Short mmCIF file of C-alpha atoms in Angstrom, two decimals:
data_model
loop_
_atom_site.label_atom_id
_atom_site.label_comp_id
_atom_site.label_asym_id
_atom_site.label_seq_id
_atom_site.Cartn_x
_atom_site.Cartn_y
_atom_site.Cartn_z
CA UNK A 1 65.70 107.05 -8.36
CA UNK A 2 65.74 109.99 -5.96
CA UNK A 3 62.05 109.53 -5.15
CA UNK A 4 62.63 105.83 -4.38
CA UNK A 5 65.61 106.66 -2.13
CA UNK A 6 63.59 109.27 -0.29
CA UNK A 7 60.72 106.83 0.22
CA UNK A 8 63.14 104.20 1.55
CA UNK A 9 64.54 106.75 4.02
CA UNK A 10 61.06 107.59 5.28
CA UNK A 11 60.20 103.93 5.73
CA UNK A 12 63.51 102.96 7.35
CA UNK A 13 62.94 101.61 10.85
CA UNK A 14 64.93 102.80 13.84
CA UNK A 15 66.78 100.45 16.17
CA UNK A 16 64.82 99.88 19.38
CA UNK A 17 67.17 101.18 22.08
CA UNK A 18 66.83 99.83 25.61
CA UNK A 19 67.71 100.97 29.13
CA UNK A 20 68.92 97.84 30.93
CA UNK A 21 68.02 96.83 34.47
CA UNK A 22 71.07 96.18 36.69
CA UNK A 23 70.90 93.94 39.74
CA UNK A 24 73.52 93.74 42.51
CA UNK A 25 73.74 90.24 43.94
CA UNK A 26 75.84 88.41 46.52
CA UNK A 27 78.35 87.34 43.86
CA UNK A 28 78.42 90.40 41.54
CA UNK A 29 76.11 92.13 39.06
CA UNK A 30 73.63 91.15 36.37
CA UNK A 31 72.69 93.60 33.64
CA UNK A 32 69.40 92.55 32.04
CA UNK A 33 70.27 94.20 28.75
CA UNK A 34 67.34 92.97 26.63
CA UNK A 35 64.51 91.81 28.83
CA UNK A 36 60.73 91.91 28.95
CA UNK A 37 60.56 89.55 31.94
CA UNK A 38 58.44 90.79 34.87
CA UNK A 39 61.50 90.59 37.14
CA UNK A 40 63.41 93.04 34.93
CA UNK A 41 61.36 94.73 32.19
CA UNK A 42 63.58 97.15 30.25
CA UNK A 43 62.50 100.67 29.36
CA UNK A 44 62.42 101.59 25.66
CA UNK A 45 64.34 104.84 25.08
CA UNK A 46 63.10 105.71 21.57
CA UNK A 47 61.10 108.94 21.52
CA UNK A 48 58.41 107.36 19.36
CA UNK A 49 57.76 104.72 22.06
CA UNK A 50 58.23 107.03 25.05
CA UNK A 51 57.19 105.52 28.36
CA UNK A 52 56.84 101.96 27.07
CA UNK A 53 58.58 98.89 28.39
CA UNK A 54 59.77 96.11 26.12
CA UNK A 55 56.90 93.89 27.25
CA UNK A 56 54.39 96.60 26.33
CA UNK A 57 56.03 97.10 22.94
CA UNK A 58 55.85 93.32 22.32
CA UNK A 59 52.09 93.32 23.05
CA UNK A 60 51.11 96.61 21.41
CA UNK A 61 53.41 96.69 18.36
CA UNK A 62 53.77 93.05 17.23
CA UNK A 63 54.68 94.16 13.70
CA UNK A 64 58.08 95.28 15.05
CA UNK A 65 58.79 91.64 15.95
CA UNK A 66 57.50 89.99 12.79
CA UNK A 67 54.12 89.23 14.42
CA UNK A 68 55.73 86.28 16.21
CA UNK A 69 53.12 84.38 18.17
CA UNK A 70 53.44 84.08 21.95
CA UNK A 71 52.16 85.63 25.15
CA UNK A 72 55.62 86.96 26.14
CA UNK A 73 58.84 88.22 24.59
CA UNK A 74 60.74 84.93 24.23
CA UNK A 75 64.40 85.87 24.82
CA UNK A 76 66.51 87.53 27.50
CA UNK A 77 70.07 88.87 27.18
CA UNK A 78 72.27 89.48 30.23
CA UNK A 79 75.80 90.61 30.98
CA UNK A 80 76.97 88.83 34.13
CA UNK A 81 80.03 90.21 35.96
CA UNK A 82 81.20 88.09 38.88
CA UNK A 83 83.51 88.80 41.80
CA UNK A 84 82.63 85.51 43.55
CA UNK A 85 81.45 82.06 42.47
CA UNK A 86 77.79 81.59 41.64
CA UNK A 87 75.89 78.70 43.22
CA UNK A 88 76.03 75.26 41.62
CA UNK A 89 72.71 75.26 39.77
CA UNK A 90 70.48 73.72 37.13
CA UNK A 91 67.46 74.87 35.11
CA UNK A 92 64.28 73.01 34.14
CA UNK A 93 62.93 72.54 30.62
CA UNK A 94 59.64 74.01 29.38
CA UNK A 95 57.56 71.01 30.40
CA UNK A 96 58.81 70.85 34.00
CA UNK A 97 58.68 74.64 34.47
CA UNK A 98 55.18 74.91 33.04
CA UNK A 99 53.88 72.23 35.40
CA UNK A 100 55.81 73.24 38.52
CA UNK A 101 56.56 76.98 38.18
CA UNK A 102 53.20 78.60 37.40
CA UNK A 103 53.45 78.30 33.63
CA UNK A 104 56.98 79.69 33.35
CA UNK A 105 59.21 78.92 30.40
CA UNK A 106 62.14 76.62 30.99
CA UNK A 107 65.64 77.97 30.66
CA UNK A 108 67.91 77.01 27.80
CA UNK A 109 70.88 79.38 27.75
CA UNK A 110 74.34 79.99 26.32
CA UNK A 111 77.42 81.90 27.43
CA UNK A 112 79.96 83.94 25.47
CA UNK A 113 83.01 84.56 27.67
CA UNK A 114 83.74 88.29 27.49
CA UNK A 115 86.57 88.21 29.99
CA UNK A 116 88.10 85.85 32.55
CA UNK A 117 91.02 85.82 34.96
CA UNK A 118 94.09 83.70 34.09
CA UNK A 119 93.47 79.96 34.59
CA UNK A 120 89.76 80.57 35.08
CA UNK A 121 87.25 77.71 35.10
CA UNK A 122 83.52 77.20 35.01
CA UNK A 123 81.35 74.36 36.25
CA UNK A 124 79.56 72.57 33.44
CA UNK A 125 78.20 69.08 33.89
CA UNK A 126 78.81 66.50 36.62
CA UNK A 127 80.57 63.19 37.14
CA UNK A 128 77.68 60.99 38.29
CA UNK A 129 77.08 57.88 36.18
CA UNK A 130 73.28 57.83 36.58
CA UNK A 131 70.36 59.48 38.40
CA UNK A 132 70.81 57.34 41.51
CA UNK A 133 74.41 58.49 41.82
CA UNK A 134 73.31 62.10 41.28
CA UNK A 135 70.97 61.78 44.26
CA UNK A 136 73.60 60.05 46.42
CA UNK A 137 76.35 62.57 45.67
CA UNK A 138 74.06 65.55 46.36
CA UNK A 139 72.45 64.17 49.50
CA UNK A 140 75.85 63.20 50.93
CA UNK A 141 77.56 66.44 49.96
CA UNK A 142 80.19 64.80 47.77
CA UNK A 143 80.76 68.03 45.89
CA UNK A 144 84.39 67.45 44.83
CA UNK A 145 83.35 64.12 43.28
CA UNK A 146 80.16 65.52 41.74
CA UNK A 147 81.22 68.83 40.19
CA UNK A 148 82.92 68.96 36.77
CA UNK A 149 85.09 72.01 36.05
CA UNK A 150 86.54 73.04 32.69
CA UNK A 151 89.08 75.76 31.84
CA UNK A 152 87.90 78.88 30.02
CA UNK A 153 89.34 81.92 28.28
CA UNK A 154 88.02 85.05 26.62
CA UNK A 155 86.11 84.19 23.44
CA UNK A 156 84.95 80.73 24.53
CA UNK A 157 81.31 79.77 24.05
CA UNK A 158 79.09 77.25 25.86
CA UNK A 159 75.57 76.03 25.10
CA UNK A 160 73.74 74.95 28.27
CA UNK A 161 70.62 72.85 27.93
CA UNK A 162 68.08 72.37 30.74
CA UNK A 163 69.20 69.65 33.11
CA UNK A 164 72.87 70.67 32.88
CA UNK A 165 74.63 71.37 36.19
CA UNK A 166 76.58 74.62 35.81
CA UNK A 167 78.08 77.64 37.56
CA UNK A 168 80.01 80.74 36.59
CA UNK A 169 83.02 81.30 38.84
CA UNK A 170 84.52 84.51 40.21
CA UNK A 171 86.27 87.17 38.11
CA UNK A 172 84.46 86.17 34.93
CA UNK A 173 82.29 88.30 32.61
CA UNK A 174 79.84 86.65 30.22
CA UNK A 175 77.15 87.59 27.74
CA UNK A 176 74.24 85.22 28.31
CA UNK A 177 71.47 84.59 25.80
CA UNK A 178 68.56 82.61 27.22
CA UNK A 179 64.87 81.91 27.16
CA UNK A 180 62.89 84.56 29.02
CA UNK A 181 62.82 82.71 32.34
CA UNK A 182 64.03 83.40 35.87
CA UNK A 183 63.80 79.82 37.18
CA UNK A 184 67.05 78.64 38.79
CA UNK A 185 67.42 75.63 41.07
CA UNK A 186 70.38 75.92 43.45
CA UNK A 187 72.01 72.57 44.09
CA UNK A 188 74.79 73.87 46.37
CA UNK A 189 75.86 77.34 47.56
CA UNK A 190 79.12 76.69 49.44
CA UNK A 191 77.28 77.07 52.79
CA UNK A 192 77.55 80.86 52.50
CA UNK A 193 75.22 83.25 54.27
CA UNK A 194 73.18 86.19 52.99
CA UNK A 195 71.83 88.54 55.67
CA UNK A 196 72.92 85.99 58.23
CA UNK A 197 71.04 83.08 56.66
CA UNK A 198 71.84 80.38 54.11
CA UNK A 199 70.32 81.06 50.70
CA UNK A 200 67.48 78.81 49.67
CA UNK A 201 68.41 75.54 47.98
CA UNK A 202 66.21 73.51 45.63
CA UNK A 203 67.53 70.00 46.14
CA UNK A 204 64.37 68.07 45.24
CA UNK A 205 63.76 70.06 42.06
CA UNK A 206 67.44 69.78 41.11
CA UNK A 207 67.44 66.00 41.46
CA UNK A 208 64.22 65.90 39.43
CA UNK A 209 65.69 67.74 36.43
CA UNK A 210 69.44 66.94 36.31
CA UNK A 211 70.30 64.92 33.21
CA UNK A 212 72.47 61.88 33.93
CA UNK A 213 74.95 60.94 32.76
CA UNK A 214 76.23 64.29 31.53
CA UNK A 215 77.41 64.26 27.92
CA UNK A 216 79.32 67.25 26.55
CA UNK A 217 77.79 68.18 23.19
CA UNK A 218 78.89 70.63 20.55
CA UNK A 219 76.49 73.56 20.06
CA UNK A 220 74.04 72.76 17.24
CA UNK A 221 74.41 74.88 14.09
CA UNK A 222 72.14 75.67 11.14
CA UNK A 223 73.85 76.78 7.92
CA UNK A 224 70.57 78.20 6.61
CA UNK A 225 70.49 80.83 9.36
CA UNK A 226 72.75 83.58 8.01
CA UNK A 227 72.74 87.35 8.51
CA UNK A 228 76.07 88.22 6.86
CA UNK A 229 79.79 87.78 7.47
CA UNK A 230 79.46 86.82 11.11
CA UNK A 231 80.17 83.59 12.97
CA UNK A 232 77.20 81.49 14.06
CA UNK A 233 77.73 80.20 17.61
CA UNK A 234 74.58 78.11 18.08
CA UNK A 235 71.20 77.49 16.46
CA UNK A 236 68.71 75.70 18.70
CA UNK A 237 64.93 75.48 18.69
CA UNK A 238 64.88 78.46 21.08
CA UNK A 239 67.43 80.88 19.61
CA UNK A 240 70.25 81.41 17.12
CA UNK A 241 73.30 83.41 18.22
CA UNK A 242 76.05 85.01 16.12
CA UNK A 243 79.31 86.82 16.95
CA UNK A 244 80.27 89.74 14.73
CA UNK A 245 83.44 91.83 14.58
CA UNK A 246 83.38 95.41 13.28
CA UNK A 247 86.79 96.31 11.87
CA UNK A 248 86.10 99.54 10.06
CA UNK A 249 82.82 98.27 8.66
CA UNK A 250 80.50 95.28 9.05
CA UNK A 251 77.42 94.78 6.89
CA UNK A 252 74.64 92.40 7.86
CA UNK A 253 71.10 91.79 6.67
CA UNK A 254 68.35 91.84 9.26
CA UNK A 255 66.27 88.99 7.78
CA UNK A 256 64.97 87.63 11.10
CA UNK A 257 61.63 88.41 12.81
CA UNK A 258 63.76 90.68 15.04
CA UNK A 259 67.47 90.81 15.86
CA UNK A 260 68.87 91.41 19.34
CA UNK A 261 72.20 93.25 19.40
CA UNK A 262 74.64 93.63 22.32
CA UNK A 263 77.94 95.47 22.01
CA UNK A 264 80.48 93.54 24.10
CA UNK A 265 83.61 95.46 23.18
CA UNK A 266 84.56 98.75 21.52
CA UNK A 267 82.38 101.38 19.86
CA UNK A 268 80.43 101.43 16.61
CA UNK A 269 77.83 103.47 14.78
CA UNK A 270 74.72 102.46 12.87
CA UNK A 271 72.92 105.09 10.83
CA UNK A 272 72.74 108.09 13.20
CA UNK A 273 73.26 106.08 16.39
CA UNK A 274 76.49 105.40 18.31
CA UNK A 275 76.80 102.33 20.54
CA UNK A 276 79.49 101.39 23.05
CA UNK A 277 80.35 98.36 25.15
CA UNK A 278 77.36 97.42 27.31
CA UNK A 279 74.75 98.96 24.97
CA UNK A 280 71.82 96.82 23.79
CA UNK A 281 69.27 97.37 21.03
CA UNK A 282 66.91 95.50 18.71
CA UNK A 283 66.74 95.73 14.93
CA UNK A 284 63.03 95.31 14.20
CA UNK A 285 61.36 93.32 11.45
CA UNK A 286 62.03 94.60 7.93
CA UNK A 287 65.04 96.66 9.03
CA UNK A 288 66.97 95.25 6.10
CA UNK A 289 70.61 96.11 5.48
CA UNK A 290 72.58 97.33 8.50
CA UNK A 291 76.10 98.77 8.14
CA UNK A 292 78.06 99.08 11.37
CA UNK A 293 81.12 101.35 11.36
CA UNK A 294 83.92 101.52 13.91
CA UNK A 295 85.74 98.89 15.93
CA UNK A 296 83.61 96.63 18.07
CA UNK A 297 82.38 93.16 18.87
CA UNK A 298 78.66 92.45 18.79
CA UNK A 299 76.58 89.45 19.84
CA UNK A 300 73.45 89.06 17.71
CA UNK A 301 70.55 86.72 18.49
CA UNK A 302 67.09 85.84 17.25
CA UNK A 303 64.62 82.98 17.23
#
């Protein structure tokens, strides 16, 4: 029994701990907490992978990620903290992005609202009845008619498919899980200036990809995707996302090819590691049972 326990200890994998990239933008900050995208490739902090980025680890150590096939790490996790409204925007799907954006992935994403001011709203969807009305409203600047706003509060969750008009508004903090893509089409940017010039818009591309009419759907779920006593938020063909609460102790089973973990509130420990709000790490393939201790909220995601 002791020999088996000792062998298990020697074989136990370590969490892959990441140093996020933080970007300051016209409307606030983006922390690319788990990213191997060329525009924000996180450094791996583990001593055994010293000097490597997440993209290098994906290519050189595929066994850590369950030998998942693909030429790039497929997911990207951000914390977005706004002090002003983001542009009204839309993302393409894989097919459109591949053909028009140099082989990029499309951008399916989801938002967990970490914090929001009282009576906060977001933009999600539009009010046009069909594609012709989408074009007319955009080209004629009928923004109050076009834009659809919904109220939000801390703890809300939204699944945003490609073709969905959306925007985060000021004084809101979200955890975003998305495909590893940096393709955003700005439909409208409130005529604001950056360095004395209007920011680039992508009106043609936006009209090409906006889905009309907009239909609000519930996030798809998959009861077969379980990792323990945590709440599943969405399970799509691109990712599954869970929300876990550590109240003293939370046990999960890492039974995915890899499991992305982002602490969004509080502090917790796992094995010999301590994590606080804003920390991000990956539980690699075959990590097995994970027991978190402390008081915290964690967003988990995988394929």
